[in-house]
XYZ file of C-alpha atoms in Angstrom:
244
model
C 0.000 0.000 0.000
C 1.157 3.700 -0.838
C 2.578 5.642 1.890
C 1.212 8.701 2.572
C 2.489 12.007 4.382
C 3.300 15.645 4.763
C 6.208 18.032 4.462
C 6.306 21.853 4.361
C 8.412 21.711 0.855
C 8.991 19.224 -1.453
C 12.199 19.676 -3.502
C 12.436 17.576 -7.023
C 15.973 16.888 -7.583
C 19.028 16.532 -6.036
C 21.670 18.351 -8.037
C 23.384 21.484 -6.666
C 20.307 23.564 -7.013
C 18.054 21.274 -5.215
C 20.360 20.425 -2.313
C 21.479 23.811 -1.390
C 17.775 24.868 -1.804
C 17.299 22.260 1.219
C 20.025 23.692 3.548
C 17.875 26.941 3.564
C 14.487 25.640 4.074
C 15.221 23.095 6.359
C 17.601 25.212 8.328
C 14.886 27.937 8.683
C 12.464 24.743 10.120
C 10.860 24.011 7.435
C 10.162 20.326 7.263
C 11.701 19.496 3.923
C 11.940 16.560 1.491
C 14.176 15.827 -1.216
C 13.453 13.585 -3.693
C 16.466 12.955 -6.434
C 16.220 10.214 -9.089
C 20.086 10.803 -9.013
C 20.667 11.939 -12.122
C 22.763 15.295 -11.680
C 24.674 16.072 -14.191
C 27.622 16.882 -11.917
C 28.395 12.715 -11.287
C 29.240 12.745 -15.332
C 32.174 15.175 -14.472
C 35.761 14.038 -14.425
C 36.822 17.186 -11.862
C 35.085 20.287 -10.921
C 36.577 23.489 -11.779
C 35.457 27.098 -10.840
C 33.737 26.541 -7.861
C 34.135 29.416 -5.095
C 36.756 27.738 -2.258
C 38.369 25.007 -4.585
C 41.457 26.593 -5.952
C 42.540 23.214 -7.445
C 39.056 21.985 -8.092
C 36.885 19.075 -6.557
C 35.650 15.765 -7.293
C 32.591 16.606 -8.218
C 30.739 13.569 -6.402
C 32.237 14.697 -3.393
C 30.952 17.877 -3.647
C 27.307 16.619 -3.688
C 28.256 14.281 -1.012
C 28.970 17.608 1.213
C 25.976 19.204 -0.047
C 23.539 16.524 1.272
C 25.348 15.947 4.127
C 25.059 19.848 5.026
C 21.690 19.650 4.062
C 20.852 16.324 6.161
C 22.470 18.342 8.851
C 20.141 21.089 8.213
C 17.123 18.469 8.780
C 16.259 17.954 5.395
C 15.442 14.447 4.305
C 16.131 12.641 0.965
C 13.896 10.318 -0.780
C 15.458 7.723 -4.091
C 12.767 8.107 -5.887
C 11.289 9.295 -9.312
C 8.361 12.287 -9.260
C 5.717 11.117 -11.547
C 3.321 13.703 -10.875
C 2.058 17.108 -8.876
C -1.215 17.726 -8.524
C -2.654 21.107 -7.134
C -4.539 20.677 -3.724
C -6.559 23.066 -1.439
C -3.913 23.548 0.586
C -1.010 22.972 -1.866
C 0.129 20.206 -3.692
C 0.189 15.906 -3.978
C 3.420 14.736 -4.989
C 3.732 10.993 -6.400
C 6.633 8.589 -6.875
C 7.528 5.947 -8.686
C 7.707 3.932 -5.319
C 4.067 4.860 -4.707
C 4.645 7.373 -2.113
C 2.577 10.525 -2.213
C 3.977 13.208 -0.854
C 1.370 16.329 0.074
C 3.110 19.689 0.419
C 2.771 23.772 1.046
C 5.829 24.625 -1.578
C 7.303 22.602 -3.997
C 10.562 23.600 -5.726
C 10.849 21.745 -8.705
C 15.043 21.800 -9.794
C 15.129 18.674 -12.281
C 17.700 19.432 -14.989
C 14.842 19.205 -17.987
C 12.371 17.032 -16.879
C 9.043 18.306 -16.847
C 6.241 15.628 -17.151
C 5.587 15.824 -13.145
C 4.736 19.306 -13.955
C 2.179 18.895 -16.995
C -1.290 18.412 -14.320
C -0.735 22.026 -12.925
C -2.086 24.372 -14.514
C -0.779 27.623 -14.769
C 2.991 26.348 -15.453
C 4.290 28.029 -18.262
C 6.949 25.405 -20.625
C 9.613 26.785 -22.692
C 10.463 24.820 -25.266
C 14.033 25.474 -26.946
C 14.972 22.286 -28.505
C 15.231 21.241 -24.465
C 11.966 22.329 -21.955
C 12.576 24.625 -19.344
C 9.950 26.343 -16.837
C 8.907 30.096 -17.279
C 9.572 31.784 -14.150
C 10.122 35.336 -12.370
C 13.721 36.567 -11.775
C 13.390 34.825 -8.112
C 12.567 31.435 -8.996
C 8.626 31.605 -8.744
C 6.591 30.112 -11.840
C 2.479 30.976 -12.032
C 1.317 29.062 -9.560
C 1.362 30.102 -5.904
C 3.748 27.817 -4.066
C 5.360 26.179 -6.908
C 9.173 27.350 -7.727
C 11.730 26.178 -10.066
C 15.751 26.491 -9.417
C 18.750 26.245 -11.386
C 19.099 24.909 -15.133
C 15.083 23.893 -15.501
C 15.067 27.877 -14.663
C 17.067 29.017 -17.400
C 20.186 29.200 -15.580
C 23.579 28.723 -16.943
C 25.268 25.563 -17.130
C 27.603 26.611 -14.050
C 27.429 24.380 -10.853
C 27.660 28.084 -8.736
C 25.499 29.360 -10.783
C 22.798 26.481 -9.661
C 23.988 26.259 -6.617
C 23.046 30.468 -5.805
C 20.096 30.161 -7.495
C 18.987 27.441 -5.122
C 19.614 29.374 -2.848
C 17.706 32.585 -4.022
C 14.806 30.279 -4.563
C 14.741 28.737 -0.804
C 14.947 32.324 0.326
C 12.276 33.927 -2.091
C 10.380 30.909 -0.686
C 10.476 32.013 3.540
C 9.340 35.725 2.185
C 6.497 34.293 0.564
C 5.842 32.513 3.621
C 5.980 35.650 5.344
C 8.641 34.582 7.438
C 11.822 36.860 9.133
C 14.714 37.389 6.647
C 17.124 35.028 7.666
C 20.910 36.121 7.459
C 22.415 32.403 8.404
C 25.127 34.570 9.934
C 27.601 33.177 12.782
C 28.672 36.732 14.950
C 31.523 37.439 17.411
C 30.123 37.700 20.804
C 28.851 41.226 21.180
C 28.867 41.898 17.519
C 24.650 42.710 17.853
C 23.779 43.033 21.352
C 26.826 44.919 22.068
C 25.579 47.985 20.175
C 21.754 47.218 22.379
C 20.594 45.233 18.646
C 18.496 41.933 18.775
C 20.088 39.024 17.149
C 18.688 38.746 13.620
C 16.662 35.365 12.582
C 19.074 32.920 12.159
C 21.704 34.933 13.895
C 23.541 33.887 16.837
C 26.778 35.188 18.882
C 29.505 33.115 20.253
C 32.493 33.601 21.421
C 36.475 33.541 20.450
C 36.937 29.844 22.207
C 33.636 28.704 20.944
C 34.516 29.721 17.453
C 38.070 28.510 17.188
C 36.244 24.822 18.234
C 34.023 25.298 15.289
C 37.271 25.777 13.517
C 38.536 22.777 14.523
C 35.900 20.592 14.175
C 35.193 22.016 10.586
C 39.155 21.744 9.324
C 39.236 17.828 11.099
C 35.445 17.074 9.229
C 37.571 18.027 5.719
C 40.733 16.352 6.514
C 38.515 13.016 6.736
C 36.058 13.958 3.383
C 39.207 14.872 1.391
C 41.955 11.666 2.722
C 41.274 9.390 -0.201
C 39.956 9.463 -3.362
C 35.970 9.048 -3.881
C 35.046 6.016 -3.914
C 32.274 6.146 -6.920
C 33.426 5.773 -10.735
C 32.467 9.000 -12.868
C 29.519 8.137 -14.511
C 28.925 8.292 -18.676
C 26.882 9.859 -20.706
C 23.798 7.485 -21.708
C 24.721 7.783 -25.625
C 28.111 6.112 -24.996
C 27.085 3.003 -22.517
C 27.471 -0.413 -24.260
């Protein structure tokens, strides 16, 4: 039998758009769900280049393996599953897999590369078609339906991984000031650095001090000595067209 259940935002995919979209939500206590076919494009590439904080560049399956593990840490769940349809409900949305879970949701960012036959029962989504189909949507992410976003390269995007990554971001964040929530800054301060000057720490805010922060330090610089030790352990994966 199905399994049936609710989440404040469901996110459909797990590339770099999708899974930084999580960290936000989640973070900002939204009860989050990703659910990624795992099909990013990223485990195709050989080595990462140009991302922000990678001077030599990064395997790029390792950097998704950071992202969801932020993102877990965050609160966010992930589903391995398949979307094979939304459908528009009074209070939001029913999401269905290919494992016969449904899914019903407030927000649902959709952040699949191309795919867009999940989306084809709501109406109101606009499709672009330009030889691949992309989603019609505002500069922030939102298409024409209330609650419904789309992130990264199903957005129109560039093919950049930062460039998905930010715009996952944007989208998450466009997402809490639609749901009339505080801005949230996701800011670690000095101790003092608000309530010093008589400020109240901003949502998401929060002071510590010189000891606490070098441990944070540590903990952070001994959590990337073990990621980056060995190689990844996953093979790059191929392009459909050229497996045998």
């Amino acid at each position: 039998m199905a399994a049936s259940s609710s989440r404040d935002v469901v996110i459909v995919g797990g590339g770099v758009a999708g899974r930084t979209a999580a960290t936000f939500t989640a973070r900002h206590g939204l009860n989050t769900l990703v659910v990624d076919a795992g099909g990013s494009l990223l485990r195709r590439n050989a080595h990462l280049e140009n991302f922000p904080g990678f001077p030599a560049g990064v395997n790029p399956r390792r950097l998704l393996d950071g992202m969801t593990e932020q993102a877990e840490g965050a609160g966010a769940e992930f589903l391995d599953a398949t979307v094979i349809s939304i459908e528009n409900t009074e209070s939001g949305f029913a999401v269905e897999t290919d494992t016969e879970d449904r899914y019903h949701s407030q927000y649902v960012i959709a952040a699949t590369k191309n795919e867009v036959e999940y989306l084809r029962s709501i109406d109101g989504v606009g499709l672009i078609d330009r030889g691949k189909t992309f989603v019609d949507t505002d500069e922030r992410g939102r298409t024409g339906v209330d609650g419904l976003y789309a992130a990264g390269r199903l957005a129109e995007k560039p093919h950049q991984a930062i460039v998905c990554a930010g715009h996952g971001a944007e989208v998450a964040v466009t997402l809490l000031e639609d749901d009339d929530r505080p801005f949230y800054h996701d800011w670690v301060a000095p101790e003092g650095y608000f309530t010093d000057r008589g400020r109240d720490l901003p949502p998401g805010c929060e002071e510590i001090d010189a000891e606490t922060a070098g441990e944070c330090e540590d903990e952070a610089n001994e959590l990337m000595r073990e990621r980056f030790a060995e190689r990844h352990p996953d093979d790059q994966e191929t392009h459909p067209s050229l497996e045998e």
